[in-house]
């Protein structure tokens, strides 16, 4: 799943199914949001589902519409999300996820592989991660329930909370708090 939108929300469900469904609606009742919803491109090419909103004029959020995107895809799908100020949530089991956002928050329930996030000020939350967790953020908080692979978090002022880490943990934060509930092996 490849999603590119400027503002609004993205809700993705990875489920036991063979098909994909997508619903794109305006986030609010503005003309810009209604136009953006009508012009959003949804395309399936091979096994890649692409959801791309019109960019507007230079991704200026006041000129771009806000969208509400909901997609249901087969469990084990990969996700690549490029968002400006849209929040993203991923429910069900994902193979791997890459999330780039300026100020939107991200949540993924279960990622069997790696979760990679780059955000300026969005918060990142995750349930179970079977691979690596890599996050770069200026001021967003990061939390995960369980990470089986290594953890690498770089943050200027965000807090980091890991309930359970099962491999190496590297965190760099200038003014954020760090909390690790339990670790089984690796270096901190």
Coordinates of N, CA and C in Angstrom, one line a residue:
X1 N 0.8 -1.2 0.0 CA 0.0 0.0 0.0 C 0.9 1.2 0.0
X2 N 0.7 2.1 -1.0 CA 1.5 3.3 -1.1 C 0.5 4.5 -1.0
X3 N 0.6 5.3 0.1 CA -0.3 6.4 0.3 C 0.4 7.7 0.4
X4 N -0.1 8.7 -0.4 CA 0.5 10.0 -0.4 C -0.7 11.1 -0.3
X5 N -0.8 11.7 0.9 CA -1.8 12.7 1.1 C -1.1 13.8 2.0
X6 N -1.7 15.0 1.9 CA -1.1 16.1 2.7 C -1.8 16.2 4.0
X7 N -3.1 16.2 4.1 CA -3.7 16.5 5.4 C -5.0 15.6 5.6
X8 N -5.3 15.3 6.8 CA -6.5 14.5 7.1 C -6.1 13.3 8.0
X9 N -6.7 12.2 7.6 CA -6.4 10.9 8.3 C -6.4 9.7 7.4
X10 N -5.5 8.8 7.7 CA -5.4 7.5 6.9 C -5.6 6.4 7.9
X11 N -6.6 5.5 7.7 CA -6.9 4.4 8.5 C -6.8 3.1 7.6
X12 N -5.8 2.3 7.9 CA -5.6 1.1 7.1 C -5.8 -0.2 8.0
X13 N -6.5 -1.1 7.4 CA -6.8 -2.4 8.0 C -6.3 -3.5 7.2
X14 N -5.3 -4.3 7.8 CA -4.8 -5.5 7.2 C -5.6 -6.7 7.7
X15 N -6.3 -7.3 6.9 CA -7.3 -8.4 7.3 C -7.1 -9.7 6.5
X16 N -7.8 -10.7 7.0 CA -7.8 -12.0 6.3 C -8.8 -11.8 5.1
X17 N -8.2 -11.4 4.0 CA -9.0 -11.2 2.8 C -8.1 -11.3 1.5
X18 N -8.7 -11.4 0.4 CA -7.9 -11.5 -0.9 C -8.1 -10.2 -1.7
X19 N -9.0 -9.3 -1.3 CA -9.2 -8.1 -2.1 C -8.9 -6.9 -1.3
X20 N -8.9 -5.8 -1.9 CA -8.6 -4.5 -1.3 C -9.8 -3.5 -1.6
X21 N -10.2 -2.8 -0.6 CA -11.2 -1.8 -0.8 C -10.7 -0.4 -0.2
X22 N -11.1 0.6 -0.9 CA -10.6 2.0 -0.5 C -11.8 2.9 -0.5
X23 N -11.9 3.7 0.6 CA -12.9 4.8 0.6 C -12.2 6.1 0.9
X24 N -12.4 7.1 0.0 CA -11.8 8.4 0.2 C -12.9 9.4 0.3
X25 N -13.0 10.1 1.4 CA -14.0 11.1 1.6 C -13.4 12.4 2.1
X26 N -14.1 13.5 2.0 CA -13.6 14.8 2.5 C -13.6 14.7 4.0
X27 N -12.5 15.3 4.6 CA -12.4 15.3 6.1 C -13.3 16.3 6.7
X28 N -13.6 17.4 5.9 CA -14.5 18.4 6.4 C -15.4 18.8 5.2
X29 N -16.2 19.8 5.4 CA -17.1 20.2 4.3 C -16.6 21.3 3.4
X30 N -15.3 21.6 3.4 CA -14.8 22.7 2.6 C -14.7 22.2 1.1
X31 N -14.8 23.2 0.2 CA -14.6 23.0 -1.2 C -13.3 22.3 -1.5
X32 N -12.2 22.7 -0.9 CA -10.9 22.1 -1.1 C -10.9 20.7 -0.8
X33 N -11.5 20.3 0.3 CA -11.6 18.9 0.7 C -12.4 18.1 -0.2
X34 N -13.6 18.6 -0.6 CA -14.4 17.9 -1.6 C -13.7 17.7 -2.9
X35 N -13.0 18.7 -3.4 CA -12.3 18.6 -4.6 C -11.1 17.6 -4.5
X36 N -10.4 17.6 -3.4 CA -9.3 16.7 -3.2 C -9.8 15.3 -3.2
X37 N -10.9 15.0 -2.5 CA -11.5 13.7 -2.5 C -11.9 13.2 -3.9
X38 N -12.5 14.1 -4.7 CA -12.9 13.7 -6.0 C -11.7 13.5 -7.0
X39 N -10.6 14.2 -6.7 CA -9.4 14.0 -7.6 C -8.4 13.1 -7.1
X40 N -8.6 12.4 -5.9 CA -7.6 11.4 -5.4 C -7.6 10.2 -6.3
X41 N -6.4 9.8 -6.7 CA -6.2 8.6 -7.5 C -6.0 7.4 -6.7
X42 N -6.8 6.4 -7.0 CA -6.7 5.1 -6.4 C -6.4 4.1 -7.5
X43 N -5.3 3.3 -7.4 CA -4.9 2.4 -8.5 C -4.3 1.2 -7.9
X44 N -4.6 0.0 -8.5 CA -4.0 -1.2 -8.2 C -3.2 -1.7 -9.3
X45 N -1.9 -1.8 -9.2 CA -1.0 -2.2 -10.2 C -0.1 -3.4 -9.7
X46 N -0.4 -4.6 -10.2 CA 0.2 -5.8 -9.6 C -0.3 -6.0 -8.2
X47 N 0.6 -6.0 -7.3 CA 0.2 -6.1 -5.9 C 0.4 -4.8 -5.1
X48 N 0.5 -3.7 -5.8 CA 0.7 -2.4 -5.1 C -0.6 -1.6 -5.3
X49 N -1.2 -1.2 -4.1 CA -2.3 -0.4 -4.1 C -1.8 1.1 -3.8
X50 N -2.1 2.0 -4.7 CA -1.6 3.4 -4.6 C -2.8 4.3 -4.4
X51 N -2.6 5.2 -3.4 CA -3.7 6.2 -3.1 C -2.9 7.5 -3.0
X52 N -3.2 8.4 -4.0 CA -2.5 9.6 -4.1 C -3.4 10.8 -4.3
X53 N -3.3 11.7 -3.3 CA -4.2 12.9 -3.4 C -3.5 14.0 -4.3
X54 N -4.3 14.9 -4.8 CA -3.7 15.9 -5.6 C -2.8 16.8 -4.7
X55 N -1.7 17.3 -5.2 CA -0.7 18.0 -4.4 C -1.1 19.4 -4.2
X56 N -2.0 20.0 -4.9 CA -2.4 21.4 -4.7 C -1.2 22.2 -5.1
X57 N -1.1 23.4 -4.6 CA 0.0 24.3 -5.0 C 1.1 24.2 -3.9
X58 N 2.1 23.4 -4.2 CA 3.2 23.3 -3.3 C 2.9 22.7 -1.9
X59 N 1.9 21.9 -1.8 CA 1.5 21.2 -0.6 C 1.2 22.2 0.6
X60 N 0.8 23.4 0.2 CA 0.4 24.3 1.2 C -0.9 23.9 1.8
X61 N -0.9 23.6 3.1 CA -2.1 22.9 3.7 C -3.3 23.8 3.6
X62 N -3.2 25.1 3.7 CA -4.4 25.9 3.7 C -5.0 25.9 2.3
X63 N -4.3 25.5 1.3 CA -4.9 25.4 -0.1 C -5.2 24.0 -0.5
X64 N -4.7 23.0 0.3 CA -5.0 21.6 0.0 C -6.2 21.1 0.8
X65 N -6.9 20.3 0.3 CA -8.1 19.7 1.0 C -7.6 18.7 2.0
X66 N -8.4 18.5 3.0 CA -8.2 17.4 4.0 C -9.0 16.2 3.7
X67 N -8.4 15.0 3.7 CA -9.0 13.8 3.3 C -9.2 12.8 4.5
X68 N -10.1 12.0 4.4 CA -10.3 10.8 5.3 C -10.2 9.6 4.3
X69 N -9.1 8.8 4.5 CA -8.8 7.6 3.7 C -9.0 6.4 4.6
X70 N -9.8 5.4 4.1 CA -9.9 4.2 4.8 C -9.7 3.1 3.8
X71 N -8.7 2.2 4.1 CA -8.5 1.1 3.1 C -8.4 -0.2 3.9
X72 N -8.9 -1.3 3.3 CA -8.9 -2.7 3.8 C -8.1 -3.5 2.8
X73 N -7.0 -4.1 3.3 CA -6.1 -4.8 2.4 C -5.8 -6.2 3.0
X74 N -5.2 -7.1 2.2 CA -4.9 -8.4 2.8 C -3.8 -8.3 3.9
X75 N -4.0 -9.2 4.9 CA -3.0 -9.2 6.0 C -1.6 -9.6 5.4
X76 N -0.6 -9.0 6.0 CA 0.7 -9.3 5.6 C 1.2 -8.3 4.5
X77 N 0.4 -7.3 4.2 CA 0.7 -6.2 3.2 C 1.8 -5.3 3.8
X78 N 2.5 -4.7 2.9 CA 3.5 -3.7 3.3 C 2.9 -2.3 3.1
X79 N 3.4 -1.3 3.9 CA 2.8 0.0 3.8 C 3.9 1.0 3.6
X80 N 3.7 2.0 2.7 CA 4.6 3.1 2.6 C 3.7 4.4 2.6
X81 N 3.8 5.2 3.6 CA 3.0 6.4 3.7 C 3.8 7.6 3.7
X82 N 3.5 8.6 2.9 CA 4.1 9.9 2.8 C 3.0 10.9 3.1
X83 N 3.1 11.5 4.2 CA 2.0 12.4 4.7 C 2.6 13.7 5.2
X84 N 1.8 14.8 5.1 CA 2.3 16.1 5.6 C 1.8 16.2 7.1
X85 N 0.5 16.5 7.2 CA -0.1 16.6 8.5 C -1.3 15.7 8.7
X86 N -1.2 14.5 8.2 CA -2.3 13.5 8.3 C -1.9 12.5 9.4
X87 N -2.8 12.1 10.2 CA -2.6 11.0 11.1 C -2.8 9.7 10.4
X88 N -2.0 8.7 10.8 CA -2.1 7.4 10.2 C -2.3 6.3 11.2
X89 N -3.2 5.3 11.0 CA -3.3 4.2 11.9 C -3.4 2.9 11.0
X90 N -2.7 1.9 11.5 CA -2.6 0.6 10.8 C -3.1 -0.5 11.8
X91 N -4.2 -1.1 11.4 CA -4.7 -2.2 12.3 C -4.5 -3.5 11.6
X92 N -4.3 -4.6 12.4 CA -4.1 -5.9 11.8 C -2.6 -6.1 11.7
X93 N -2.2 -7.2 11.0 CA -0.8 -7.5 10.8 C -0.2 -7.0 9.5
X94 N 0.9 -6.3 9.6 CA 1.6 -5.7 8.4 C 2.9 -6.4 8.2
X95 N 3.4 -6.5 7.0 CA 4.7 -7.1 6.8 C 5.8 -6.2 7.2
X96 N 5.8 -5.0 6.7 CA 6.7 -3.9 7.1 C 6.1 -2.6 6.7
X97 N 6.5 -1.5 7.4 CA 5.9 -0.2 7.2 C 7.0 0.9 7.2
X98 N 6.9 1.8 6.3 CA 7.7 3.0 6.2 C 6.7 4.2 6.3
X99 N 6.9 5.1 7.2 CA 6.0 6.2 7.4 C 6.9 7.5 7.5
X100 N 6.6 8.4 6.6 CA 7.2 9.8 6.6 C 6.1 10.8 6.7
X101 N 6.2 11.6 7.8 CA 5.2 12.6 8.0 C 5.8 13.8 8.7
X102 N 5.3 15.0 8.4 CA 5.8 16.2 9.0 C 5.2 16.4 10.4
X103 N 3.9 16.3 10.6 CA 3.3 16.5 11.9 C 2.2 15.6 12.2
X104 N 1.9 14.6 11.4 CA 0.9 13.6 11.8 C 1.4 12.6 12.7
X105 N 0.5 12.0 13.5 CA 0.8 10.9 14.4 C 0.6 9.6 13.7
X106 N 1.4 8.6 14.1 CA 1.3 7.3 13.5 C 1.1 6.2 14.5
X107 N 0.2 5.2 14.2 CA 0.0 4.1 15.1 C -0.1 2.8 14.2
X108 N 0.7 1.8 14.6 CA 0.5 0.5 13.9 C 0.4 -0.6 15.0
X109 N -0.6 -1.4 14.8 CA -0.9 -2.4 15.8 C 0.1 -3.6 15.8
X110 N 0.4 -4.1 14.6 CA 1.3 -5.2 14.5 C 2.1 -5.2 13.2
X111 N 3.4 -5.2 13.3 CA 4.3 -5.2 12.1 C 5.2 -6.4 12.3
X112 N 5.1 -7.4 11.4 CA 5.9 -8.6 11.4 C 7.3 -8.3 11.2
X113 N 7.6 -7.3 10.3 CA 9.0 -7.0 9.9 C 9.4 -5.7 10.6
X114 N 9.9 -4.7 9.8 CA 10.5 -3.5 10.3 C 9.5 -2.4 10.2
X115 N 9.5 -1.5 11.2 CA 8.8 -0.2 11.2 C 9.8 0.9 11.2
X116 N 9.7 1.7 10.1 CA 10.7 2.8 9.9 C 9.8 4.1 9.8
X117 N 10.2 5.1 10.7 CA 9.4 6.3 10.8 C 10.3 7.5 10.7
X118 N 10.0 8.5 9.9 CA 10.7 9.8 9.9 C 9.6 10.9 10.1
X119 N 9.7 11.6 11.2 CA 8.7 12.7 11.4 C 9.3 13.9 12.1
X120 N 8.7 15.0 11.8 CA 9.2 16.2 12.5 C 8.6 16.4 13.9
X121 N 7.3 16.2 14.0 CA 6.7 16.4 15.3 C 5.5 15.5 15.6
X122 N 5.4 14.4 14.8 CA 4.3 13.5 15.1 C 4.7 12.4 16.1
X123 N 3.8 12.0 16.9 CA 4.0 10.9 17.8 C 3.9 9.6 17.1
X124 N 4.6 8.6 17.6 CA 4.7 7.2 17.0 C 4.3 6.2 18.1
X125 N 3.3 5.4 17.8 CA 2.9 4.4 18.7 C 2.9 3.1 18.0
X126 N 3.3 2.0 18.6 CA 3.2 0.7 18.0 C 2.9 -0.4 19.0
X127 N 2.3 -1.4 18.5 CA 2.0 -2.6 19.4 C 3.2 -3.5 19.3
X128 N 3.1 -4.6 18.6 CA 4.1 -5.6 18.4 C 4.9 -5.4 17.1
X129 N 6.2 -5.4 17.2 CA 7.1 -5.2 16.0 C 8.0 -6.4 16.0
X130 N 7.9 -7.2 14.9 CA 8.7 -8.5 14.8 C 10.1 -8.2 14.4
X131 N 10.4 -7.1 13.7 CA 11.7 -6.7 13.2 C 12.3 -5.5 14.0
X132 N 12.9 -4.6 13.2 CA 13.5 -3.4 13.8 C 12.5 -2.3 13.9
X133 N 12.8 -1.4 14.9 CA 12.1 -0.1 15.0 C 13.1 1.0 14.8
X134 N 12.9 1.8 13.8 CA 13.8 2.9 13.5 C 13.0 4.2 13.4
X135 N 13.3 5.2 14.3 CA 12.5 6.4 14.3 C 13.4 7.6 14.4
X136 N 13.2 8.6 13.5 CA 13.9 9.9 13.6 C 12.8 10.9 13.7
X137 N 12.9 11.7 14.8 CA 11.9 12.7 15.1 C 12.5 13.9 15.8
X138 N 11.9 15.1 15.5 CA 12.4 16.3 16.2 C 11.8 16.4 17.6
X139 N 10.5 16.3 17.6 CA 9.8 16.5 18.9 C 8.7 15.5 19.2
X140 N 8.6 14.5 18.4 CA 7.5 13.5 18.7 C 7.9 12.4 19.7
X141 N 6.9 11.9 20.4 CA 7.1 10.9 21.4 C 7.0 9.5 20.7
X142 N 7.7 8.5 21.2 CA 7.8 7.2 20.6 C 7.4 6.2 21.6
X143 N 6.5 5.3 21.4 CA 6.2 4.2 22.3 C 5.9 2.9 21.5
X144 N 6.3 1.8 22.1 CA 6.1 0.5 21.5 C 5.9 -0.6 22.6
X145 N 5.0 -1.5 22.4 CA 4.7 -2.5 23.4 C 5.8 -3.6 23.4
X146 N 6.1 -4.1 22.2 CA 7.1 -5.1 22.1 C 7.9 -5.0 20.8
X147 N 9.2 -5.0 20.9 CA 10.1 -5.0 19.7 C 11.0 -6.1 19.7
X148 N 11.0 -7.0 18.7 CA 11.9 -8.2 18.7 C 13.2 -7.9 18.1
X149 N 13.3 -6.9 17.2 CA 14.6 -6.6 16.6 C 15.2 -5.4 17.3
X150 N 16.2 -4.8 16.7 CA 16.9 -3.7 17.3 C 16.0 -2.5 17.3
X151 N 16.3 -1.5 18.2 CA 15.6 -0.3 18.3 C 16.6 0.9 18.1
X152 N 16.3 1.8 17.2 CA 17.2 3.0 17.0 C 16.3 4.2 16.9
X153 N 16.3 5.0 18.0 CA 15.4 6.2 18.0 C 16.3 7.4 18.2
X154 N 16.1 8.4 17.3 CA 16.8 9.7 17.5 C 15.7 10.8 17.6
X155 N 15.8 11.6 18.7 CA 14.8 12.6 18.9 C 15.4 13.8 19.6
X156 N 15.0 15.0 19.2 CA 15.5 16.2 19.9 C 14.9 16.3 21.3
X157 N 13.5 16.2 21.3 CA 12.9 16.4 22.6 C 11.7 15.5 22.9
X158 N 11.7 14.4 22.2 CA 10.6 13.4 22.4 C 10.9 12.4 23.5
X159 N 9.8 11.9 24.1 CA 10.0 10.8 25.1 C 10.0 9.5 24.3
X160 N 10.7 8.5 24.9 CA 10.7 7.1 24.3 C 10.3 6.1 25.4
X161 N 9.3 5.3 25.1 CA 8.9 4.3 26.0 C 8.8 3.0 25.3
X162 N 9.5 2.0 25.8 CA 9.5 0.6 25.2 C 9.1 -0.3 26.3
X163 N 8.0 -1.0 26.2 CA 7.6 -1.9 27.3 C 8.5 -3.2 27.3
X164 N 8.8 -3.7 26.1 CA 9.7 -4.9 26.0 C 10.5 -4.8 24.8
X165 N 11.9 -4.8 25.0 CA 12.8 -4.8 23.9 C 13.6 -6.1 23.9
X166 N 13.7 -6.8 22.8 CA 14.4 -8.1 22.8 C 15.7 -8.1 22.0
X167 N 16.3 -6.9 21.7 CA 17.6 -6.8 21.1 C 18.2 -5.5 21.5
X168 N 19.2 -5.1 20.7 CA 19.9 -3.8 21.0 C 19.0 -2.6 21.0
X169 N 19.2 -1.7 21.9 CA 18.4 -0.5 21.9 C 19.4 0.7 21.9
X170 N 19.2 1.6 20.9 CA 20.0 2.8 20.9 C 19.0 4.0 20.8
X171 N 19.1 4.9 21.8 CA 18.2 6.1 21.8 C 19.1 7.3 22.0
X172 N 18.8 8.3 21.3 CA 19.4 9.6 21.4 C 18.4 10.7 21.5
X173 N 18.3 11.4 22.7 CA 17.3 12.4 22.8 C 18.0 13.5 23.7
X174 N 17.8 14.8 23.3 CA 18.4 15.9 24.0 C 17.6 16.2 25.3
X175 N 16.3 16.2 25.3 CA 15.6 16.5 26.5 C 14.4 15.6 26.8
X176 N 14.3 14.5 26.1 CA 13.2 13.6 26.3 C 13.5 12.5 27.4
X177 N 12.5 11.9 27.9 CA 12.6 10.8 28.9 C 12.7 9.5 28.2
X178 N 13.4 8.5 28.8 CA 13.5 7.2 28.2 C 13.1 6.2 29.3
X179 N 12.2 5.3 28.9 CA 11.7 4.2 29.8 C 11.7 2.9 29.0
X180 N 12.4 1.9 29.6 CA 12.4 0.6 29.0 C 11.9 -0.4 30.1
X181 N 10.8 -1.0 29.8 CA 10.2 -1.9 30.9 C 10.9 -3.2 31.1
X182 N 11.3 -3.9 30.0 CA 12.1 -5.1 30.1 C 12.9 -5.3 28.9
X183 N 14.0 -6.0 29.0 CA 14.8 -6.4 27.9 C 15.4 -7.8 28.1
X184 N 15.5 -8.6 27.1 CA 15.9 -10.0 27.2 C 17.4 -10.1 26.8
X185 N 17.8 -9.4 25.9 CA 19.2 -9.5 25.4 C 19.6 -8.2 24.7
X186 N 20.9 -8.1 24.3 CA 21.3 -6.9 23.6 C 21.9 -5.9 24.5
X187 N 22.4 -4.8 23.9 CA 23.0 -3.7 24.6 C 22.0 -2.5 24.6
X188 N 22.2 -1.7 25.7 CA 21.4 -0.5 25.8 C 22.3 0.7 25.7

